[in-house]
One Martini backbone bead per residue (centre of mass of N, CA, C, O) as a GRO file, in nm:
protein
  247
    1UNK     BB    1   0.096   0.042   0.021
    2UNK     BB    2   0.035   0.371  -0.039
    3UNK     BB    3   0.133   0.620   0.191
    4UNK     BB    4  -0.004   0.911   0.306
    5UNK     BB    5  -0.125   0.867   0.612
    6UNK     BB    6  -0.064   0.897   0.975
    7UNK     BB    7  -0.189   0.753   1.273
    8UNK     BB    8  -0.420   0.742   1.551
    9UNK     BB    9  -0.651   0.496   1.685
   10UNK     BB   10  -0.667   0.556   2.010
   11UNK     BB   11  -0.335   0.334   2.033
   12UNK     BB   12  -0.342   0.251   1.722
   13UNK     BB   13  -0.207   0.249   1.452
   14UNK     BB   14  -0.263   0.403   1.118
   15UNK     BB   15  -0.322   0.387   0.767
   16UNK     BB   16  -0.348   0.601   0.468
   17UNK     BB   17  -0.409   0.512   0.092
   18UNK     BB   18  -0.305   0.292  -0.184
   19UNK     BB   19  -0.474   0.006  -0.330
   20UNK     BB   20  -0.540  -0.011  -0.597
   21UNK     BB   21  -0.647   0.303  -0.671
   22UNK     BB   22  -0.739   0.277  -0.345
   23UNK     BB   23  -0.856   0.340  -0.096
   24UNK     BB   24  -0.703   0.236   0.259
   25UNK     BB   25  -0.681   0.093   0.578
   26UNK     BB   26  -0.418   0.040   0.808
   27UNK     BB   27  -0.552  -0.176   1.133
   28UNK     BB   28  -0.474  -0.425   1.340
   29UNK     BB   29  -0.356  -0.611   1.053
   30UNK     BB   30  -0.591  -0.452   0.876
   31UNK     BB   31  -0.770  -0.406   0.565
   32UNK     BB   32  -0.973  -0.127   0.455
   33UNK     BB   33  -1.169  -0.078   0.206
   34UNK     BB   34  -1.315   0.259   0.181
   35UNK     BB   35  -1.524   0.188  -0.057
   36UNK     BB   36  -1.698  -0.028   0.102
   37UNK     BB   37  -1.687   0.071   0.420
   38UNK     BB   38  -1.780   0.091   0.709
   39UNK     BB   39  -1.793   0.426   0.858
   40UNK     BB   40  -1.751   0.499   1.215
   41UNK     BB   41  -1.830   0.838   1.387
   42UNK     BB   42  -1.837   0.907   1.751
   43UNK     BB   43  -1.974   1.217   1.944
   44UNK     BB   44  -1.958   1.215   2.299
   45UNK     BB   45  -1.807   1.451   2.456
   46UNK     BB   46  -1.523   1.332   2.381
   47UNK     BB   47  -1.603   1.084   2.291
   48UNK     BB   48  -1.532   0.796   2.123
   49UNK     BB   49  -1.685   0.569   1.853
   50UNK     BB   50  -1.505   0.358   1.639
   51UNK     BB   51  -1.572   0.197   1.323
   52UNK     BB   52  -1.507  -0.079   1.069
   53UNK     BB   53  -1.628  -0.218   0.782
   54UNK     BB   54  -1.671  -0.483   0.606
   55UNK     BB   55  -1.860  -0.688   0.391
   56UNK     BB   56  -1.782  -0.971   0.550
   57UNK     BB   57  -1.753  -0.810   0.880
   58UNK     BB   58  -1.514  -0.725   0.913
   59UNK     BB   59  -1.401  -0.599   1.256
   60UNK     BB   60  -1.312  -0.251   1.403
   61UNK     BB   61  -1.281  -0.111   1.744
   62UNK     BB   62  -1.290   0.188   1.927
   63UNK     BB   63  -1.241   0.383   2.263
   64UNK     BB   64  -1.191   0.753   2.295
   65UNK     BB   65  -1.036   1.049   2.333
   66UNK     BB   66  -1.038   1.343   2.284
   67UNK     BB   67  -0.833   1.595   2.251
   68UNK     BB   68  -0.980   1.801   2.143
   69UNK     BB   69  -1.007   2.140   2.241
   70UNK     BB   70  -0.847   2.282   2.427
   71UNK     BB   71  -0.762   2.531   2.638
   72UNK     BB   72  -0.641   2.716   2.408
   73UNK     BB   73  -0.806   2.734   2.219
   74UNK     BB   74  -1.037   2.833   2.372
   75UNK     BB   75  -0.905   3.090   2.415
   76UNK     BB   76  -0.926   3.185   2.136
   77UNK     BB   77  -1.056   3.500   2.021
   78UNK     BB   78  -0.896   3.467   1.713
   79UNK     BB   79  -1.007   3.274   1.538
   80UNK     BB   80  -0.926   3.164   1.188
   81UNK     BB   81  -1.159   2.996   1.029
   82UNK     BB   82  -1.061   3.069   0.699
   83UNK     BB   83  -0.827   2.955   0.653
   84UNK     BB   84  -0.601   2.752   0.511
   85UNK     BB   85  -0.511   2.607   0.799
   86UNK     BB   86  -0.679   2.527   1.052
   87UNK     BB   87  -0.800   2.407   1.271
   88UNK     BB   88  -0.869   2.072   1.354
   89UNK     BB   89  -1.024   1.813   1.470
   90UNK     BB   90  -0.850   1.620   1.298
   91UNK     BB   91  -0.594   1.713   1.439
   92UNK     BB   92  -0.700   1.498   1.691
   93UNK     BB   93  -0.859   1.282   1.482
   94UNK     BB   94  -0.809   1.026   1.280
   95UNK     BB   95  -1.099   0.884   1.292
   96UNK     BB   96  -1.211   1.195   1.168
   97UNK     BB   97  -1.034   1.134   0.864
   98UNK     BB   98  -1.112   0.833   0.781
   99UNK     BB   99  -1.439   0.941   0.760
  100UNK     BB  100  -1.417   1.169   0.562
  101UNK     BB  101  -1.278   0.980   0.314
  102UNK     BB  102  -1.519   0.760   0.353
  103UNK     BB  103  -1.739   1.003   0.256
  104UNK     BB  104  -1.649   1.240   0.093
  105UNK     BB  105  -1.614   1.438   0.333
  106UNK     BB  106  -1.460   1.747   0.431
  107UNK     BB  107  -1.220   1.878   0.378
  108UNK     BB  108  -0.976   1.902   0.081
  109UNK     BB  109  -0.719   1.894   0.205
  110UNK     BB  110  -0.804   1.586   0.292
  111UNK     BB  111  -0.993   1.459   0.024
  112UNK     BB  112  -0.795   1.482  -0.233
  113UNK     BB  113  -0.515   1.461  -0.081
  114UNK     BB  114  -0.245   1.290   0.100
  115UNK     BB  115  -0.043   1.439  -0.061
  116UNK     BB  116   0.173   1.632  -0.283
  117UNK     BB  117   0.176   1.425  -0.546
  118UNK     BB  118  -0.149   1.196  -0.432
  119UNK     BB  119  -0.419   1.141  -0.589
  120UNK     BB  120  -0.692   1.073  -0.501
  121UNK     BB  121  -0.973   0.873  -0.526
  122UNK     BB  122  -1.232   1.042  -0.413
  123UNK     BB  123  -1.526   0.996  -0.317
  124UNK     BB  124  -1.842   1.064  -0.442
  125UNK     BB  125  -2.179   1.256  -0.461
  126UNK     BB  126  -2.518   1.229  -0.571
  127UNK     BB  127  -2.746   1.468  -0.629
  128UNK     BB  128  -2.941   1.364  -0.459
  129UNK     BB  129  -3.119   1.175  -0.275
  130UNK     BB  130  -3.270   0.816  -0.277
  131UNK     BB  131  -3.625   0.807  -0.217
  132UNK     BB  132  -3.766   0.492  -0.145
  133UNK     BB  133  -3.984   0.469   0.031
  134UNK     BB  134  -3.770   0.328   0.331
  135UNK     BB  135  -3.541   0.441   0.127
  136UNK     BB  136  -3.210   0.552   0.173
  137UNK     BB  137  -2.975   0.685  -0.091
  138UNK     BB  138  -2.613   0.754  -0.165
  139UNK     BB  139  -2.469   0.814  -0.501
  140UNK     BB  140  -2.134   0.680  -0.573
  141UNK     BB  141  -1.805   0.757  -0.674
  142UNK     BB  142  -1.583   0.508  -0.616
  143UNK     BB  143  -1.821   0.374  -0.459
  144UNK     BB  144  -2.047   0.275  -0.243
  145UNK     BB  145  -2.392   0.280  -0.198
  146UNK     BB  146  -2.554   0.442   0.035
  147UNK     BB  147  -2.786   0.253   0.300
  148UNK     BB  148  -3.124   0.281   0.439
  149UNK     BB  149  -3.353   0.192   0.638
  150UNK     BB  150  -3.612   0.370   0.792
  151UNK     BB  151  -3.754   0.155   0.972
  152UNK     BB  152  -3.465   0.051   1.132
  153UNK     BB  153  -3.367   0.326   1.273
  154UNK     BB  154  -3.180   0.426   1.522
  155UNK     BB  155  -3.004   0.709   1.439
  156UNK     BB  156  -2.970   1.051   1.444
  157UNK     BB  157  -2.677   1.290   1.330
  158UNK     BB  158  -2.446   1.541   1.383
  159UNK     BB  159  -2.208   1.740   1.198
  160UNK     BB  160  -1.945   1.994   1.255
  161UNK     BB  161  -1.781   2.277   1.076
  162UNK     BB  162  -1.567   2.480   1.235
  163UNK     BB  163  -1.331   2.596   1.000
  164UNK     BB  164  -1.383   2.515   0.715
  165UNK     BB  165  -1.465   2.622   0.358
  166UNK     BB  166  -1.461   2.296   0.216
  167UNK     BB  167  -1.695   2.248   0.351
  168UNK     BB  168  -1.988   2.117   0.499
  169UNK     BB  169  -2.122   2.213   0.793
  170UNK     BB  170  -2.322   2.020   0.760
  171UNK     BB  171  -2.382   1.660   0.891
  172UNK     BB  172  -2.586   1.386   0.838
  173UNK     BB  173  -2.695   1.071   1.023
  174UNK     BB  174  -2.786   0.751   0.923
  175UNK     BB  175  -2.888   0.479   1.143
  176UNK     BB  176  -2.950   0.094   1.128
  177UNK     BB  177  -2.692  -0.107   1.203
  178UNK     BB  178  -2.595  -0.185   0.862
  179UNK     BB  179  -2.621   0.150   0.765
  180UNK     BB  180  -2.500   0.457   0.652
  181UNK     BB  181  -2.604   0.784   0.608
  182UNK     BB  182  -2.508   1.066   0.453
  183UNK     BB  183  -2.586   1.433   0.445
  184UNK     BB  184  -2.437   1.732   0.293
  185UNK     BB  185  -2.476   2.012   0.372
  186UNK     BB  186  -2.415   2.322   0.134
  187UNK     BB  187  -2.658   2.470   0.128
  188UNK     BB  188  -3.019   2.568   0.029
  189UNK     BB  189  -3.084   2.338  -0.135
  190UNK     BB  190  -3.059   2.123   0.054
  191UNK     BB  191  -3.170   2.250   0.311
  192UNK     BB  192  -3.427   2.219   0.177
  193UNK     BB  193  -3.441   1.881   0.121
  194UNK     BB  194  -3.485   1.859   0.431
  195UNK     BB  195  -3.725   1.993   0.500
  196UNK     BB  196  -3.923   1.847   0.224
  197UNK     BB  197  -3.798   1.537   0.235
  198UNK     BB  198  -3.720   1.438   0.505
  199UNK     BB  199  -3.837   1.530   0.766
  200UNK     BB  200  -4.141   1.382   0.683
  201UNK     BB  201  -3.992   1.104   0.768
  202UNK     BB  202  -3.841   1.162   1.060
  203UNK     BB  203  -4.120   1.226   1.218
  204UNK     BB  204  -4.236   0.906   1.194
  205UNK     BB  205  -4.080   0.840   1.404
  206UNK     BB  206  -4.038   0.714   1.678
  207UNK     BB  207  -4.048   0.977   1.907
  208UNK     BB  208  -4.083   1.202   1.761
  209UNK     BB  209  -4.052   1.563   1.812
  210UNK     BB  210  -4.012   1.839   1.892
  211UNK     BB  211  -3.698   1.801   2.002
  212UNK     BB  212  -3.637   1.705   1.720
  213UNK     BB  213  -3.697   1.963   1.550
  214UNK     BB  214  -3.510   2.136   1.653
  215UNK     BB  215  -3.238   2.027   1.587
  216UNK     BB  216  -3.317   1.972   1.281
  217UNK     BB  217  -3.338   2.312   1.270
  218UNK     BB  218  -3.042   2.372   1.389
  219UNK     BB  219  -2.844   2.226   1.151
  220UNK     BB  220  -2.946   2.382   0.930
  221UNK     BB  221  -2.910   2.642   1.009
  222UNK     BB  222  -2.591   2.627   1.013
  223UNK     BB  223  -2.595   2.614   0.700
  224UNK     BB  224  -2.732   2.865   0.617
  225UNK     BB  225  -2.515   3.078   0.733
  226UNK     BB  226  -2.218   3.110   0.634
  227UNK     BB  227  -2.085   3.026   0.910
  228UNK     BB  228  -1.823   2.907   1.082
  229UNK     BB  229  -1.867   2.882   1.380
  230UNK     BB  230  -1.879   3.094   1.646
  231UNK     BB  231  -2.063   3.298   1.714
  232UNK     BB  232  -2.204   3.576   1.910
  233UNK     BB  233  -2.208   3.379   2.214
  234UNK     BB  234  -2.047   3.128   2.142
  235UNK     BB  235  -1.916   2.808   2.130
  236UNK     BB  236  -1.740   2.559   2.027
  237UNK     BB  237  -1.915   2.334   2.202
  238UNK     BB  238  -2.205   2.408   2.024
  239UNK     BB  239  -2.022   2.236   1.757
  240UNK     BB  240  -2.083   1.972   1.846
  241UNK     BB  241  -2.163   1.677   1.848
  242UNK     BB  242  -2.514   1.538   1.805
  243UNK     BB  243  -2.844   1.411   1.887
  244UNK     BB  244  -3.161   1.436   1.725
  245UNK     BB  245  -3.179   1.069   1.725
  246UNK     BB  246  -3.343   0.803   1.893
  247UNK     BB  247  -3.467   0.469   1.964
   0.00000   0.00000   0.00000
């Protein structure tokens, strides 16, 4: 394989680069294609929960700390979110860099290329989502198309985009227990789509209530303002990931 990125997920070390012209993650003595593997990264409070699968079962998963935001990175009144390099959360969480490579989705910095010589033929995602009756499916480029049952759904949860701006803002993950999909808000035409076509199938969830439609009616509106980072009166932490909804 030839390694473009490493680092530690967990305790263990980690190698992401190319193998036969696909992205592959080798850890723990496994190696998975990250174009056919489901990557999950979950993140509670800076407590991490990442699993990967292969099509065949074959999975490893971790549970660790989240390093940032420091309490100095806390301290800094003039982070420039914007900037060509800033801060963000990859930068101290290897595990939260290998699911943005393996969902197509994350700074373009990260997504495009492992190193400065080494073109990624990084996963590309086809808008809309194809929604067929309990069925939400993300087609995609140069990767297997990501598939949830709605019916099985166990929980939706947000992601945001803390520092840069060549990413979606705001990421919906949407979990059944055996599939996957992320839907990324990046502007208001998609955020129109999650109002008007996905939001009246989630709110069908049962339990589904009115503060869950708080919450994903502030994800999508953090997408919609185009400011990364927090606003006048926010923290940092008020833009960690959170959960939208669970079974």
């Amino acid at each position: 394989m030839r390694v473009g990125r490493t680092g530690q997920i967990g305790a263990s070390d980690a190698d992401i680069g190319l193998l036969d012209d696909s992205l592959h993650l080798r850890w723990r003595g496994v190696t998975f294609d990250l174009t056919r593997a489901v990557v999950r990264h979950r993140d509670d409070d800076g407590r991490i929960q990442f699993t990967v699968t292969n099509p065949d079962g074959t999975h490893e998963s971790a549970d660790y700390a989240r390093r940032g935001p420091s309490e100095e990175d806390r301290r800094m009144d003039a982070i420039d979110f914007t900037a060509e390099e800033p801060w963000t959360w990859e930068d101290s969480d290897f595990g939260l860099f290998v699911f943005h490579v393996a969902t197509g989705t994350g700074p373009i910095k990260y997504r495009h290329t492992l190193d400065t010589s080494t073109p990624a033929r990084a996963p590309r995602s086809f808008w809309p989502p194809v929604l067929v009756g309990d069925t939400l499916q993300r087609r995609r480029e140069h990767a297997r198309s990501e598939s949830v049952d709605l019916d099985r759904l166990v929980e939706v949860r947000a992601k945001f985009e803390v520092s840069g701006i060549w990413s979606a803002a705001t990421l919906l993950t949407l979990d059944d227990g055996d599939g996957l999909v992320v839907v990324p808000i990046d502007g208001d035409s998609v955020a129109d789509w999650v109002d008007i076509v996905l939001a009246p199938v989630l709110a069908a969830r049962p339990g589904w209530g009115p503060s869950n439609d708080e919450r994903l009616e502030r994800a999508v509106t953090y997408a919609r303002r185009r400011q990364v980072g927090p606003a006048d009166g926010e923290r940092l932490d008020d833009w960690a990931e959170w959960s939208i909804w669970e079974r």
